[in-house]
Amino acid sequence: MNKLTIFGICIVGFFIIIAIFAPILAPYNPGQIDIENILTAPSSSHIFGTDSLGRDLFSRMVYGARISLMVGFIAVGIASLIGIALGAIAGYYGKWVDGIIMRFIDIMLCFPTFFLILAVIALLEPSIINIMVIIGATSWMGIARLMRAEILSLKERDFIYAERSIGASDLRIIIRHLIPNAMAPVLVSITLGIAGAILVESSLSFLGIGVQPPTPSWGNILSEGKAVMGAGWWMMLFPGMAIFITVLGYNLLGEGIRERLLKS
Amino acid sequence: MELLKISNLYKTFKKHKVSAVDGASFSIFKGEVLGLVGESGCGKTTLAKLILRLIDADKGSIFYKDKDLLKISHSDMRKTRKSLQIIFQDPYASLDPRMRIGEVIEEVYDIHKDVTGREKKNKAIELLETVGLGETYLQRLSSELSGGERQRVGIARALATDPEFIICDEPVSSLDISIQAQILNLLIDLQKRKNLTYLFISHDLGVIGSICDRVIVMQSGKFVESGSCETIFRNPKHEYTKSLLESALLS
Amino acid sequence: MLLQIKNLKVGYGNIEVVRGVDLNIDKGECVGLIGESGCGKTTVGLSITKLIPERRGITSGEILFEDRDILKLNPEELRNIRSKKISYVFQEPFSSLNPVFTIYEQIKESLEEKDNSDSQIAEILKSVGLEKIIGRKNVYPHELSGGMQQRAMIGMAVASKPSLVVLDEPTTALDVTIQRQILELIMELKNKMNLSILFISHDLRIVFSIADKIGIMYAGKIVEYGLKEKIISNPGHPYTMGLMDSIPSFEHRKKLFNAIGGKAPLFSDLPIGCKFYPRCKFRIDKCLEKEPELENVSSGHVSRCIRIKDMHYGVIKNK
């Protein structure tokens, strides 16, 4: 394994641990307003400083990690389910089934995804669940295409003919033999997808139509920071860094998985 | 006794616009080893897959015990598959690389639900021993096995449903010669002991000559000559058969 | 002597895959190297011009080509030998030919003198039986069948008028009728150009039909070497006998083969003593003491087996 991959794993692991142990790690309640300490610079009592309502920024960042990662994982989870299922069905059955699914993918790809998300969020209320679902529902096409391509080549392999000759059903062949063997490139795409989903969530929250305050997410902390940019540099620096490092971590991990799985 | 009767089987691949199988008619008799010899691309593997309905034929009929395999329902076909099995050429491609050997064989029983629990494992061990591998192989991954060992697993899997007919599709052509002889020995021995019927496909006339009772010679999707192994080797009629024999360096 | 390989050892990490091979090839001679997959035969062929992948290294030995040690040449001299003196033909013609260049361009690459190249190329194409594409300068490899591609490869190999051609399984990917034609072509060129050939194959029948001398490799060493006729009439090693008994044929009908049991050992886990001991039908305890040296069976015929005497005259006593 190369050093960059290990670095990626460390980053990803670090933020997952922070998200899991948020209640233990956060020194303050992230929603606790403290009028006496508005916009104080980082110090020993507030290591990341406080925000414009006097809330402890470190605590908010730690809880924000929970939201950002949750959105990343669940959104990509939804995308993977849709993508793997549709890709596998299209690849295995071929013919008109493949035609319909592929045309549907083409149509989905024609929409500028981000504006589609903006439009849908404008219609629905911007709750965390809605955001996860809408990100998931608009980002599965790449996974589906990869899955389909893998299955197209796998299904001509002898071991799949062998399965059919011992009487295995289509469902069994797809779920037990085709999908697991096709997962390597899909896994890379999924890992990179998590980075993408975290970015989309941050962007939405930054624009004010993502995760709604007072629930902290890195995006909306950054957005609040924008308003006080001159007075509180730490309000933009820390969430910005967190987003940057996390996305970098997932990208490095994705590359590492690609190198390892696709070589063999 | 006629075990399989194939009539006027056709298959054209639209993409390549070639007739892979161009009107094949023949019978396979119970207990015989029927050889099918031809060069690459002559349609012999396609024919094998057509017979087991692993790909769909354009037209024709395949009668197995009064049932036309091309006409029966999918669920009927899945039951019939128990009696008709296939061994593939490339032992590296014919086993799911992620599965353990035990799983490969036990899966056959899972699918047909006729053996369960402990009995399944015992059956798997018995089969592995039949093909010259032991219990120790149950937990091994196919990727850890040599070509010859994998081919033995492929044979064990084919035997798991207790079939009466097995298509051997170039079962030894990707193996080293010393391993090739071992596998041919195993196939000859199994055929005699279980009174199996083989359709034995190969491009190698040496292999065909050493194992078959009757031979069909195939060229570009068509049968050019067929007869007893004796006649084909000693007294070939068709020019193509003659040129194959001349080229085969059999001396 | 054109080529002398002396005690060649090639390692891969800590593992030796060629464990001391000696091989001589005379001018105009065809030496066949037989072995099963993974025995090191391809590595021997590639080592001759140091074509082995970087991770593998030649750890010791000499390769004397026209009395100069190839292993001591500088890169410039080595390139010179590769381009003019020694050429290769591999198993897969399609992956050996560059798909984006025409056959004409690729043969031209191999020519020694580029003047008047068209007539030279035409002559080469004619000599390898590709009269059909003479003058057709825009023919790409994918437009040719496998057999014709291999003919083109052979054309490229002989274009520089080399003295040695290494053929590594050149007919394995081809159909039998084409295989026969390619072998005939190789023989014809060999006689016409007085070529020396190292013919590497797993297929005894092919090597028997083409080689003058034969070496049989097992687990990284040559276990038997000699004139073809001597080996065929009187094999001197149990492995060779096993291989010959494993050749399927019509004469052998419906009988079980006298096959070699077991499988080849891994280089990382070689048995002690004779490397063939675990699979050998004629083994005795003495075989475990040390790996046998090559000993004379008769003149010009050597074998790495201490039971040569017992096997001679066709009498083989089991243990």
Short mmCIF file of C-alpha atoms in Angstrom, two decimals, chain A residues 15-238:
data_model
loop_
_atom_site.label_atom_id
_atom_site.label_comp_id
_atom_site.label_asym_id
_atom_site.label_seq_id
_atom_site.Cartn_x
_atom_site.Cartn_y
_atom_site.Cartn_z
CA PHE A 15 -13.15 12.09 10.99
CA ILE A 16 -15.25 8.96 11.47
CA ILE A 17 -13.96 8.62 15.03
CA ILE A 18 -14.69 12.29 15.67
CA ALA A 19 -18.22 11.88 14.35
CA ILE A 20 -18.87 8.78 16.46
CA PHE A 21 -17.50 10.24 19.68
CA ALA A 22 -18.84 13.77 19.15
CA PRO A 23 -20.70 13.91 22.50
CA ILE A 24 -17.52 12.94 24.36
CA LEU A 25 -15.15 15.14 22.37
CA ALA A 26 -17.23 18.31 22.35
CA PRO A 27 -16.43 20.43 25.43
CA TYR A 28 -19.66 22.44 25.14
CA ASN A 29 -23.20 21.90 23.95
CA PRO A 30 -23.01 22.99 20.29
CA GLY A 31 -26.29 24.90 20.56
CA GLN A 32 -25.45 26.73 23.76
CA ILE A 33 -25.57 30.48 23.20
CA ASP A 34 -23.21 32.65 25.25
CA ILE A 35 -23.83 36.37 24.77
CA GLU A 36 -20.77 37.30 26.84
CA ASN A 37 -18.37 35.58 24.44
CA ILE A 38 -19.40 36.55 20.95
CA LEU A 39 -16.78 36.04 18.26
CA THR A 40 -13.88 35.40 20.57
CA ALA A 41 -10.67 34.32 18.88
CA PRO A 42 -9.27 30.80 19.53
CA SER A 43 -8.05 30.54 23.11
CA SER A 44 -7.52 27.89 25.75
CA SER A 45 -11.18 27.86 26.76
CA HIS A 46 -12.48 27.82 23.14
CA ILE A 47 -9.74 26.28 21.05
CA PHE A 48 -11.46 27.14 17.72
CA GLY A 49 -12.98 30.36 19.10
CA THR A 50 -16.71 31.13 19.21
CA ASP A 51 -19.26 32.20 16.60
CA SER A 52 -21.49 35.25 16.32
CA LEU A 53 -23.85 33.82 18.93
CA GLY A 54 -21.02 32.87 21.27
CA ARG A 55 -21.36 29.13 20.58
CA ASP A 56 -18.17 27.07 20.86
CA LEU A 57 -16.90 26.54 17.32
CA PHE A 58 -14.96 23.37 18.11
CA SER A 59 -18.08 21.70 19.50
CA ARG A 60 -20.07 22.81 16.47
CA MET A 61 -17.38 21.49 14.12
CA VAL A 62 -17.37 18.12 15.89
CA TYR A 63 -21.14 17.79 15.59
CA GLY A 64 -20.93 19.16 12.07
CA ALA A 65 -18.67 16.22 11.21
CA ARG A 66 -21.55 13.92 12.15
CA ILE A 67 -23.92 15.67 9.77
CA SER A 68 -21.46 15.94 6.90
CA LEU A 69 -20.37 12.32 7.09
CA MET A 70 -23.90 11.07 7.59
CA VAL A 71 -25.08 12.94 4.53
CA GLY A 72 -22.06 11.65 2.59
CA PHE A 73 -22.58 8.02 3.54
CA ILE A 74 -26.34 7.82 3.31
CA ALA A 75 -26.58 9.82 0.08
CA VAL A 76 -23.96 7.62 -1.56
CA GLY A 77 -25.62 4.55 -0.04
CA ILE A 78 -28.83 5.48 -1.79
CA ALA A 79 -26.98 6.19 -5.04
CA SER A 80 -25.17 2.84 -4.80
CA LEU A 81 -28.37 0.88 -4.25
CA ILE A 82 -30.04 2.46 -7.26
CA GLY A 83 -26.91 2.38 -9.41
CA ILE A 84 -25.91 -1.20 -8.65
CA ALA A 85 -29.42 -2.55 -9.07
CA LEU A 86 -30.17 -0.75 -12.33
CA GLY A 87 -26.68 -1.33 -13.73
CA ALA A 88 -26.81 -5.04 -12.93
CA ILE A 89 -30.28 -5.48 -14.42
CA ALA A 90 -29.34 -3.57 -17.56
CA GLY A 91 -26.09 -5.49 -18.01
CA TYR A 92 -27.50 -8.94 -17.32
CA TYR A 93 -30.75 -8.81 -19.26
CA GLY A 94 -29.52 -6.63 -22.12
CA LYS A 95 -31.79 -6.04 -25.11
CA TRP A 96 -34.78 -3.72 -24.47
CA VAL A 97 -34.32 -3.69 -20.68
CA ASP A 98 -30.82 -2.34 -21.19
CA GLY A 99 -32.11 0.13 -23.77
CA ILE A 100 -34.69 1.62 -21.44
CA ILE A 101 -32.35 1.88 -18.46
CA MET A 102 -29.53 3.38 -20.50
CA ARG A 103 -31.80 5.98 -22.09
CA PHE A 104 -33.09 6.87 -18.62
CA ILE A 105 -29.48 7.35 -17.50
CA ASP A 106 -28.81 9.55 -20.55
CA ILE A 107 -31.80 11.69 -19.62
CA MET A 108 -30.67 11.97 -16.01
CA LEU A 109 -27.22 13.01 -17.15
CA CYS A 110 -28.67 15.79 -19.29
CA PHE A 111 -29.84 17.70 -16.24
CA PRO A 112 -27.26 19.92 -14.60
CA THR A 113 -27.29 18.03 -11.30
CA PHE A 114 -26.63 20.89 -8.96
CA PHE A 115 -29.43 23.02 -10.39
CA LEU A 116 -31.75 20.04 -10.29
CA ILE A 117 -30.99 19.69 -6.60
CA LEU A 118 -31.54 23.43 -6.10
CA ALA A 119 -34.89 23.25 -7.83
CA VAL A 120 -36.09 20.22 -5.89
CA ILE A 121 -34.96 21.64 -2.55
CA ALA A 122 -36.78 24.87 -3.36
CA LEU A 123 -40.00 22.85 -3.73
CA LEU A 124 -39.49 20.59 -0.73
CA GLU A 125 -38.37 21.75 2.67
CA PRO A 126 -34.58 21.55 3.07
CA SER A 127 -34.36 18.88 5.78
CA ILE A 128 -31.37 16.59 6.21
CA ILE A 129 -33.36 13.59 5.00
CA ASN A 130 -34.50 15.39 1.89
CA ILE A 131 -30.97 16.48 1.13
CA MET A 132 -29.61 12.96 1.47
CA VAL A 133 -32.34 11.52 -0.72
CA ILE A 134 -32.02 14.15 -3.41
CA ILE A 135 -28.22 13.88 -3.56
CA GLY A 136 -28.52 10.10 -3.73
CA ALA A 137 -31.20 10.20 -6.40
CA THR A 138 -29.15 12.42 -8.68
CA SER A 139 -25.74 10.79 -8.40
CA TRP A 140 -26.24 7.09 -9.17
CA MET A 141 -25.71 7.19 -12.93
CA GLY A 142 -21.93 6.76 -12.90
CA ILE A 143 -22.21 3.74 -10.62
CA ALA A 144 -24.91 2.21 -12.83
CA ARG A 145 -22.79 2.61 -15.94
CA LEU A 146 -19.74 1.06 -14.30
CA MET A 147 -21.80 -1.83 -12.97
CA ARG A 148 -23.37 -2.47 -16.34
CA ALA A 149 -20.01 -2.45 -18.11
CA GLU A 150 -18.51 -4.92 -15.62
CA ILE A 151 -21.50 -7.25 -15.81
CA LEU A 152 -21.48 -7.19 -19.61
CA SER A 153 -18.01 -8.72 -19.61
CA LEU A 154 -18.51 -10.95 -16.57
CA LYS A 155 -21.68 -12.58 -17.81
CA GLU A 156 -19.81 -14.09 -20.76
CA ARG A 157 -17.33 -15.78 -18.44
CA ASP A 158 -17.49 -19.53 -18.07
CA PHE A 159 -18.27 -19.53 -14.38
CA ILE A 160 -21.54 -17.77 -15.09
CA TYR A 161 -22.37 -20.36 -17.76
CA ALA A 162 -21.44 -22.98 -15.18
CA GLU A 163 -23.90 -21.48 -12.71
CA ARG A 164 -26.65 -21.57 -15.27
CA SER A 165 -25.82 -25.12 -16.23
CA ILE A 166 -26.28 -26.28 -12.63
CA GLY A 167 -29.69 -24.59 -12.67
CA ALA A 168 -29.04 -21.38 -10.72
CA SER A 169 -31.75 -18.72 -11.01
CA ASP A 170 -31.09 -15.30 -12.53
CA LEU A 171 -31.46 -13.62 -9.16
CA ARG A 172 -28.92 -15.93 -7.58
CA ILE A 173 -26.47 -15.40 -10.43
CA ILE A 174 -26.80 -11.62 -10.25
CA ILE A 175 -26.63 -11.25 -6.50
CA ARG A 176 -24.19 -13.99 -5.52
CA HIS A 177 -21.86 -14.09 -8.49
CA LEU A 178 -22.05 -11.07 -10.74
CA ILE A 179 -22.38 -8.12 -8.37
CA PRO A 180 -19.64 -9.22 -5.93
CA ASN A 181 -17.22 -9.78 -8.80
CA ALA A 182 -18.09 -6.43 -10.34
CA MET A 183 -17.69 -4.44 -7.15
CA ALA A 184 -14.02 -3.40 -7.43
CA PRO A 185 -14.42 -0.43 -9.79
CA VAL A 186 -17.79 0.42 -8.26
CA LEU A 187 -16.19 0.62 -4.84
CA VAL A 188 -13.73 3.20 -6.15
CA SER A 189 -16.59 5.21 -7.58
CA ILE A 190 -18.49 4.96 -4.28
CA THR A 191 -15.54 6.22 -2.26
CA LEU A 192 -15.02 9.15 -4.60
CA GLY A 193 -18.80 9.68 -4.50
CA ILE A 194 -18.72 10.21 -0.73
CA ALA A 195 -16.30 13.08 -1.24
CA GLY A 196 -18.62 14.49 -3.90
CA ALA A 197 -21.69 14.20 -1.69
CA ILE A 198 -19.95 15.95 1.21
CA LEU A 199 -19.04 18.77 -1.15
CA VAL A 200 -22.58 19.06 -2.48
CA GLU A 201 -24.01 19.12 1.04
CA SER A 202 -21.51 21.81 2.07
CA SER A 203 -22.32 23.89 -0.99
CA LEU A 204 -26.06 23.63 -0.37
CA SER A 205 -25.64 24.51 3.28
CA PHE A 206 -23.35 27.37 2.35
CA LEU A 207 -26.06 28.72 0.08
CA GLY A 208 -28.52 28.42 2.92
CA ILE A 209 -30.69 25.72 1.39
CA GLY A 210 -28.96 22.72 2.91
CA VAL A 211 -28.81 21.72 6.53
CA GLN A 212 -30.70 24.42 8.40
CA PRO A 213 -29.37 26.21 11.48
CA PRO A 214 -29.25 25.70 14.38
CA THR A 215 -28.16 22.14 13.36
CA PRO A 216 -24.46 22.61 12.66
CA SER A 217 -22.90 21.41 9.44
CA TRP A 218 -19.57 22.44 8.00
CA GLY A 219 -21.32 24.17 5.14
CA ASN A 220 -23.61 26.33 7.23
CA ILE A 221 -20.83 27.23 9.70
CA LEU A 222 -18.86 28.40 6.69
CA SER A 223 -21.87 30.36 5.53
CA GLU A 224 -22.21 32.06 8.92
CA GLY A 225 -18.49 32.76 8.81
CA LYS A 226 -18.85 34.53 5.48
CA ALA A 227 -21.01 37.19 7.17
CA VAL A 228 -18.34 37.97 9.72
CA MET A 229 -15.31 37.35 7.55
CA GLY A 230 -13.49 40.49 8.65
CA ALA A 231 -14.13 40.02 12.35
CA GLY A 232 -13.67 36.28 12.74
CA TRP A 233 -11.24 34.54 10.37
CA TRP A 234 -11.52 31.30 12.34
CA MET A 235 -15.17 30.99 11.35
CA MET A 236 -14.17 30.30 7.75
CA LEU A 237 -10.79 28.72 8.23
CA PHE A 238 -11.74 25.69 10.31
#
